[in-house]
CSV table of C-alpha atoms and ligand atoms in Angstrom, one decimal:
chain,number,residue,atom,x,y,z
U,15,UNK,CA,0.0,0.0,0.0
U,16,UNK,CA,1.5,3.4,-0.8
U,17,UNK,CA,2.5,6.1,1.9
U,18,UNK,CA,0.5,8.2,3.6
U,19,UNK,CA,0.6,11.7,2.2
U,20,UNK,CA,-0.6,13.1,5.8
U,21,UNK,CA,-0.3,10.9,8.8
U,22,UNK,CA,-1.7,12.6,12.2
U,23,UNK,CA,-0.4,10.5,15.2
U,24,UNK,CA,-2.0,11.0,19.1
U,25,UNK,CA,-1.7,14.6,18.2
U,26,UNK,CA,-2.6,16.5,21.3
U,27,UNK,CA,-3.6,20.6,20.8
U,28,UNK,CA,-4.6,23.2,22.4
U,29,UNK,CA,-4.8,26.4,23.5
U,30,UNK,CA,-2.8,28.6,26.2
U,31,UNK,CA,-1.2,25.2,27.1
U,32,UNK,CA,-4.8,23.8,27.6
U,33,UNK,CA,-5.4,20.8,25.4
U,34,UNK,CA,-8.6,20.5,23.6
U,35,UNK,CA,-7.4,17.6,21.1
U,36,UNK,CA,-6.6,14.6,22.6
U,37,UNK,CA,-4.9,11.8,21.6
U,38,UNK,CA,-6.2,12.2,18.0
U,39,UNK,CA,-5.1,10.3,15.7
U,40,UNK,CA,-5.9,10.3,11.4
U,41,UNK,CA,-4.7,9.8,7.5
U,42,UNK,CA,-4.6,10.5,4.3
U,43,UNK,CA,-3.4,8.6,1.3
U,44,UNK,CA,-2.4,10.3,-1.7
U,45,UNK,CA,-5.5,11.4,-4.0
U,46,UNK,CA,-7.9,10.7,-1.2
U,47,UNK,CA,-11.2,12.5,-0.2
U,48,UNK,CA,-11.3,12.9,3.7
U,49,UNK,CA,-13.4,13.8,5.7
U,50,UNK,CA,-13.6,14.7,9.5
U,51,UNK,CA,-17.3,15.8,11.0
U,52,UNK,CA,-18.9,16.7,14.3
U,53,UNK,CA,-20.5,19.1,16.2
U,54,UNK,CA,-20.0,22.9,16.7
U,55,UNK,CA,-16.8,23.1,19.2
U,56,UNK,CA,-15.8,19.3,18.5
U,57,UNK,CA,-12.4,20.5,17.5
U,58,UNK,CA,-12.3,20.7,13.9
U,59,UNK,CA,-10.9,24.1,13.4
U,60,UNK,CA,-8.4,23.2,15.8
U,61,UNK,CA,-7.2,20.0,14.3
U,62,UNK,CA,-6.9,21.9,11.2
U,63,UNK,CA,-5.2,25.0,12.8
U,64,UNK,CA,-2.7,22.7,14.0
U,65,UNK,CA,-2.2,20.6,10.9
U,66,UNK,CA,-1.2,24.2,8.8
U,67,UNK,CA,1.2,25.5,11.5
U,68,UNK,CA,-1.2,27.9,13.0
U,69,UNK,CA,-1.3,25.9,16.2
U,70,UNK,CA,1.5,24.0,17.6
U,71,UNK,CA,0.9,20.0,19.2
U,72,UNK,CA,1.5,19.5,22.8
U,73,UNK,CA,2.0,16.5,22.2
U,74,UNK,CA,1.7,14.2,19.3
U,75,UNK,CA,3.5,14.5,16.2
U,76,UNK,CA,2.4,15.8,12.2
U,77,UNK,CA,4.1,13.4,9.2
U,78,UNK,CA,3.6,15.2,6.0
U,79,UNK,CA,5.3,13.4,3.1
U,80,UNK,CA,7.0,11.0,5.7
U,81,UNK,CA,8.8,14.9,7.3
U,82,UNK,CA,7.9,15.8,10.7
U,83,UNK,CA,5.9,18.9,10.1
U,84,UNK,CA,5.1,19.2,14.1
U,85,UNK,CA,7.4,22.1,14.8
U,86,UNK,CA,7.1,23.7,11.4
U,87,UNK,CA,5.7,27.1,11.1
U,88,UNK,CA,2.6,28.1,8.7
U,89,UNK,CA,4.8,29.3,5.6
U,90,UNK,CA,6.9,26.6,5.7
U,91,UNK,CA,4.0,23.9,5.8
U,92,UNK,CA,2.1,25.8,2.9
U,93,UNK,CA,5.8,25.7,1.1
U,94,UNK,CA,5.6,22.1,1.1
U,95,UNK,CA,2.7,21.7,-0.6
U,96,UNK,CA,-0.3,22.1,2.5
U,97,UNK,CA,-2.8,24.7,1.6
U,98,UNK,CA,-5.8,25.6,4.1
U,99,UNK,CA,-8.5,27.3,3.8
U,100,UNK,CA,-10.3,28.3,6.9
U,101,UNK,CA,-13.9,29.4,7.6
U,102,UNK,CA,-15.3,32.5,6.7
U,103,UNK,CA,-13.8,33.3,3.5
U,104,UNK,CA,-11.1,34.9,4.2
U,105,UNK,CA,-10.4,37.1,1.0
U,106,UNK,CA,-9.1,40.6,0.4
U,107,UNK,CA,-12.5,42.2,0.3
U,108,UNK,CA,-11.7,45.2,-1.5
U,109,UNK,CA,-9.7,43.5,-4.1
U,110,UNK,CA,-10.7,42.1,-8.2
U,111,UNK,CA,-11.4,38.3,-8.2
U,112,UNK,CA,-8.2,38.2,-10.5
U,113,UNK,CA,-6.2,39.7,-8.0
U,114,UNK,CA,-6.9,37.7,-5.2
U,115,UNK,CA,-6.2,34.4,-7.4
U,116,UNK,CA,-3.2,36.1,-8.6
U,117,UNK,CA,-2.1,36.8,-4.9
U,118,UNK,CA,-2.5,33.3,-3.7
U,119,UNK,CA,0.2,32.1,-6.2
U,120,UNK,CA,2.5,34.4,-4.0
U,121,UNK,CA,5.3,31.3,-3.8
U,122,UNK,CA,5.1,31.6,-8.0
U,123,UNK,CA,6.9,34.4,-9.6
U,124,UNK,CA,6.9,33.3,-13.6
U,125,UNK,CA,3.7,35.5,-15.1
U,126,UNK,CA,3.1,33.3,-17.4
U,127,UNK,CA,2.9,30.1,-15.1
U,128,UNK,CA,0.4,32.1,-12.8
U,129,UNK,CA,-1.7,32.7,-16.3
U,130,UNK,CA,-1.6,29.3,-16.9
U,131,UNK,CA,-3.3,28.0,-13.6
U,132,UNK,CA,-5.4,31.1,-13.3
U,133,UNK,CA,-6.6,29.8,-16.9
U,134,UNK,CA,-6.9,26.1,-15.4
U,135,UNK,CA,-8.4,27.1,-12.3
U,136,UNK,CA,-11.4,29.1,-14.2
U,137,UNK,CA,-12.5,25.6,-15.6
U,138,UNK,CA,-13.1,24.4,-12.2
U,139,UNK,CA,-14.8,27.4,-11.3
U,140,UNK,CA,-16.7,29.4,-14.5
U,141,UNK,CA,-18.3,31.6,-12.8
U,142,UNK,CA,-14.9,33.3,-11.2
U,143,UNK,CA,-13.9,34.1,-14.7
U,144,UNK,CA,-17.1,35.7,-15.4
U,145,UNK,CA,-16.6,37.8,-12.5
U,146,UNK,CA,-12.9,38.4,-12.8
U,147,UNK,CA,-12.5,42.3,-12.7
U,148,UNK,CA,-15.3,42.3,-10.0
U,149,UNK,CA,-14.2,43.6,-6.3
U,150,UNK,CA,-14.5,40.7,-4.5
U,151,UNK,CA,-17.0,41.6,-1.9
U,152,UNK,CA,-19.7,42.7,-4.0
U,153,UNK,CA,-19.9,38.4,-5.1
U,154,UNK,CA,-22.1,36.3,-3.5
U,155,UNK,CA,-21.4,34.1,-0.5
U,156,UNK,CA,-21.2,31.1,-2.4
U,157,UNK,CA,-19.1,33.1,-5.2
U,158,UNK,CA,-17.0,34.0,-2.3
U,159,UNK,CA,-16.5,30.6,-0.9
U,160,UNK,CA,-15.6,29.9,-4.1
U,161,UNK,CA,-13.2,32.0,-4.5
U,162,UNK,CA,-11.7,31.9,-1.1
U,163,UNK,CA,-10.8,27.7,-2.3
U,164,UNK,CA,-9.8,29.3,-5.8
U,165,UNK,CA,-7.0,31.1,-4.4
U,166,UNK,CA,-6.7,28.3,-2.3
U,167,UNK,CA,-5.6,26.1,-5.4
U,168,UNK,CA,-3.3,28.4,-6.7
U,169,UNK,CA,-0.2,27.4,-4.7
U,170,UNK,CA,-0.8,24.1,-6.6
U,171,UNK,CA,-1.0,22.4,-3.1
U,172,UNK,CA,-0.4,18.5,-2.7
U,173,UNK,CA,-3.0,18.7,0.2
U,174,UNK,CA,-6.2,21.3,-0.1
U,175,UNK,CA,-7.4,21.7,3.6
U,176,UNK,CA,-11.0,23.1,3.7
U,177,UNK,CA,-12.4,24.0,6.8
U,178,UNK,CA,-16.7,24.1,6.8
U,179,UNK,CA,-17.2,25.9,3.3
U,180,UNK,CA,-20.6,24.9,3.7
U,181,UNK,CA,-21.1,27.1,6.4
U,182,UNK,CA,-23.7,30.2,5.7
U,183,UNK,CA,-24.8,28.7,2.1
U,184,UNK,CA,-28.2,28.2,0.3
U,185,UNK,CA,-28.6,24.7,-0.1
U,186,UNK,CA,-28.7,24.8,-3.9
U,187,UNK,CA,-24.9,26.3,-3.2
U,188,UNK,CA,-24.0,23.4,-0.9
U,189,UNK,CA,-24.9,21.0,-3.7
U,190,UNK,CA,-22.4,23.1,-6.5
U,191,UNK,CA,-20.0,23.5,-3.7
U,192,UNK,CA,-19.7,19.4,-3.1
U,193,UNK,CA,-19.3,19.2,-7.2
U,194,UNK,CA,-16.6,21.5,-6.9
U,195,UNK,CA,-14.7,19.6,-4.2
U,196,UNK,CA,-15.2,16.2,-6.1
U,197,UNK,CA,-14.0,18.0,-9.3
U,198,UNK,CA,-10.8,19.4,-7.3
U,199,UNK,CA,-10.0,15.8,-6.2
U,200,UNK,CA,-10.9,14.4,-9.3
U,201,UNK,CA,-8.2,16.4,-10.9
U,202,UNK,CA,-5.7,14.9,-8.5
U,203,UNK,CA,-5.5,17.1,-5.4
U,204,UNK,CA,-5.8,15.5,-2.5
U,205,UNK,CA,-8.4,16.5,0.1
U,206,UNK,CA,-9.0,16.7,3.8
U,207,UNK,CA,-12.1,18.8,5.0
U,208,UNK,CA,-14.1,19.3,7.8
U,209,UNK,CA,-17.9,19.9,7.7
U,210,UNK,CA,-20.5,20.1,10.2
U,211,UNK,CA,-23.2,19.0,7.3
U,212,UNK,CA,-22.2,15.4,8.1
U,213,UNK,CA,-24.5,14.0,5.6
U,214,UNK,CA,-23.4,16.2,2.2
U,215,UNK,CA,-19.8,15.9,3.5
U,216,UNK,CA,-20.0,11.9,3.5
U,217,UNK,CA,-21.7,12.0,0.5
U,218,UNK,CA,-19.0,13.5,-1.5
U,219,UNK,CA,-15.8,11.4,0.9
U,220,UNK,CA,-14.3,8.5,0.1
U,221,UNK,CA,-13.6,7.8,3.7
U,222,UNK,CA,-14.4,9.9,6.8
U,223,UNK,CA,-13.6,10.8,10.7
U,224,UNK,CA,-16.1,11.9,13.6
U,225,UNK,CA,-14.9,13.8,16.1
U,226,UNK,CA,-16.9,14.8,19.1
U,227,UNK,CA,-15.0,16.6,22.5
U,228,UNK,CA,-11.7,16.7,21.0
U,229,UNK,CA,-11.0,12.9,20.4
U,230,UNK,CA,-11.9,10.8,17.1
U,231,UNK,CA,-15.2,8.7,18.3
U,232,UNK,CA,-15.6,7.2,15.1
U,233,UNK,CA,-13.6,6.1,11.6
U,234,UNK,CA,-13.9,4.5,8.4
U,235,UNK,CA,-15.3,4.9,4.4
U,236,UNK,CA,-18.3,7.7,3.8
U,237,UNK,CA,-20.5,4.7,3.4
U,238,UNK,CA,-19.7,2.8,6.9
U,239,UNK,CA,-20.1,6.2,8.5
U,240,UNK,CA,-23.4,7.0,6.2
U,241,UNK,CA,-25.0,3.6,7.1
U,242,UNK,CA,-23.8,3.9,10.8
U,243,UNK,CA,-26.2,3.5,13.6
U,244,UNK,CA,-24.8,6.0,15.9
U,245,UNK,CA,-24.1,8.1,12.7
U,246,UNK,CA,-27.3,8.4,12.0
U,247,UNK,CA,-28.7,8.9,15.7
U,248,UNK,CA,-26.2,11.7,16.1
U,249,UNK,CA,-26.0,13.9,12.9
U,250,UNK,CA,-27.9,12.7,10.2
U,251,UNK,CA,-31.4,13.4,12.6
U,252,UNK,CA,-32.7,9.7,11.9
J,15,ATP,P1,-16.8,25.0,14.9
J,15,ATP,O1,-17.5,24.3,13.9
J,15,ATP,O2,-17.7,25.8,15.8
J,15,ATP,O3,-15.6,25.8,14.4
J,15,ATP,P2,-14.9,23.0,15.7
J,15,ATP,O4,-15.3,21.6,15.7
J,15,ATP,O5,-14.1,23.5,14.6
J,15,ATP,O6,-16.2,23.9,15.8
J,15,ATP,P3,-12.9,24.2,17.4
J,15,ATP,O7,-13.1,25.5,16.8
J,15,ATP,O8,-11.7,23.5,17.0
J,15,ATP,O9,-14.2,23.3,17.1
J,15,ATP,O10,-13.0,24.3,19.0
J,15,ATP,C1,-12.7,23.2,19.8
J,15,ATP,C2,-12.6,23.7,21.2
J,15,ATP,O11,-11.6,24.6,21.4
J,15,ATP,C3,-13.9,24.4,21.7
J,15,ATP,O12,-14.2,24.0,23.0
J,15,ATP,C4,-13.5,25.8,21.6
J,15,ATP,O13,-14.2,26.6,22.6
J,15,ATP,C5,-12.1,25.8,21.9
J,15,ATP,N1,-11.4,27.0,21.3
J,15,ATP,C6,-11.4,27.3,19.9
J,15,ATP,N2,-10.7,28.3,19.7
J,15,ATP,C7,-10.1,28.8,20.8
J,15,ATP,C8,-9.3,29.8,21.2
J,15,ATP,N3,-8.8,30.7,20.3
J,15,ATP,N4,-8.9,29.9,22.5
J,15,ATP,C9,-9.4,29.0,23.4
J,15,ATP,N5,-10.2,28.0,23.2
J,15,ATP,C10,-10.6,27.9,21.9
């Protein structure tokens, strides 16, 4: 079986010294679909945080690649190939579409190359290009979100991190945003995201984690965890 790409291992995290992770423990392979759900304060943001170099383990350690990425700090993890995204779109407001796509390709300096996956990246996501002189905050939420994973992609990451880009959509928007994930994987990017909308997350996963109070309660393919009793009970309201 090949390598993991990410490999999590009793990775305890927290804040102020105060752990709120503990002992949690996940991978990815290479090309995989991930997916970790739970509740609101279940520690998804966290494990994510802590994956990119925002947050540091307390204990625990962070293989990317088979390299120790534990003690690394944000750039140099994004460097290597991790890109996250983290709730609430997180985009320069004030700037065009085109530069804010242009911007997240700020490791790249050939012109032409950033053209090239701009051009790439507005197959994926039409209506970006449609909008591309537009100031970013008069798009819509879901444009936003959309653009917010755009930019996301334009580092040409190994590993795209998405944290809840579900949050604060329509549901016809969840839907195209779920298409867009699967087409980003589907294109050979490998994917870990977390998602309180348990059920569309699962859906779209080829494997998935729940966490609940800071520890993994819960692991195994989208259609184990789809199918699963307590699953069910617990976030899928059946
Ligand atoms: P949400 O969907 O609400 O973001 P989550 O599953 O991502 O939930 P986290 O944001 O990781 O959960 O929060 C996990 C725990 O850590 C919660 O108990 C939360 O209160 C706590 N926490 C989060 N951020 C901080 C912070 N900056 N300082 C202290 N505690 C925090």
């Amino acid at each position: 079986m090949a390598d993991a790409i990410l490999r999590v291992n009793d990775l305890y995290t927290g804040y102020d010294g105060i752990p709120v992770i503990f002992g949690v423990s996940l991978e990815v392979m290479p090309g995989e679909l991930v997916a970790i759900v739970g509740a609101n304060g279940a520690g998804k943001t966290t494990t994510m945080r802590t994956i990119s170099g925002l947050n540091h383990p307390l204990k625990g350690n962070i293989l990317f690649e088979g390299t120790d990425i534990s003690k690394f700090a944000a750039h140099e993890i994004l460097k290597l190939g991790i890109s996250y995204v983290p709730e609430g779109r997180r985009i320069f407001s004030k700037l065009s579409v085109e530069k804010n796509l242009s911007l997240g390709a700020y490791t790249e300096h050939s012109k032409t190359e950033i053209r090239r996956r701009l051009e790439e990246l507005l197959e994926i996501f039409p209506v970006l290009g449609d909008r591309s002189k537009q100031i970013a905050e008069t798009l819509s939420g879901g444009e936003q979100q959309m653009l917010a994973i755009a930019r996301g992609l334009m580092s040409r990451p190994k590993l795209l991190m998405l944290d809840e880009m579900s949050l604060g959509l329509m549901p016809s928007m969840v839907e195209k945003m779920m298409d867009t994930i699967t087409a980003i994987n589907r294109t050979g990017t490998t994917v870990l995201l977390v998602e309180q909308m348990v059920q569309e997350a699962l859906e779209i996963a080829h494997r998935g984690y729940v966490i609940q109070s800071g520890k993994i309660v819960q692991a195994g393919t989208a259609r184990e965890l789809l199918d699963s009793e307590e699953v069910r009970k617990a976030y899928l309201g059946m």
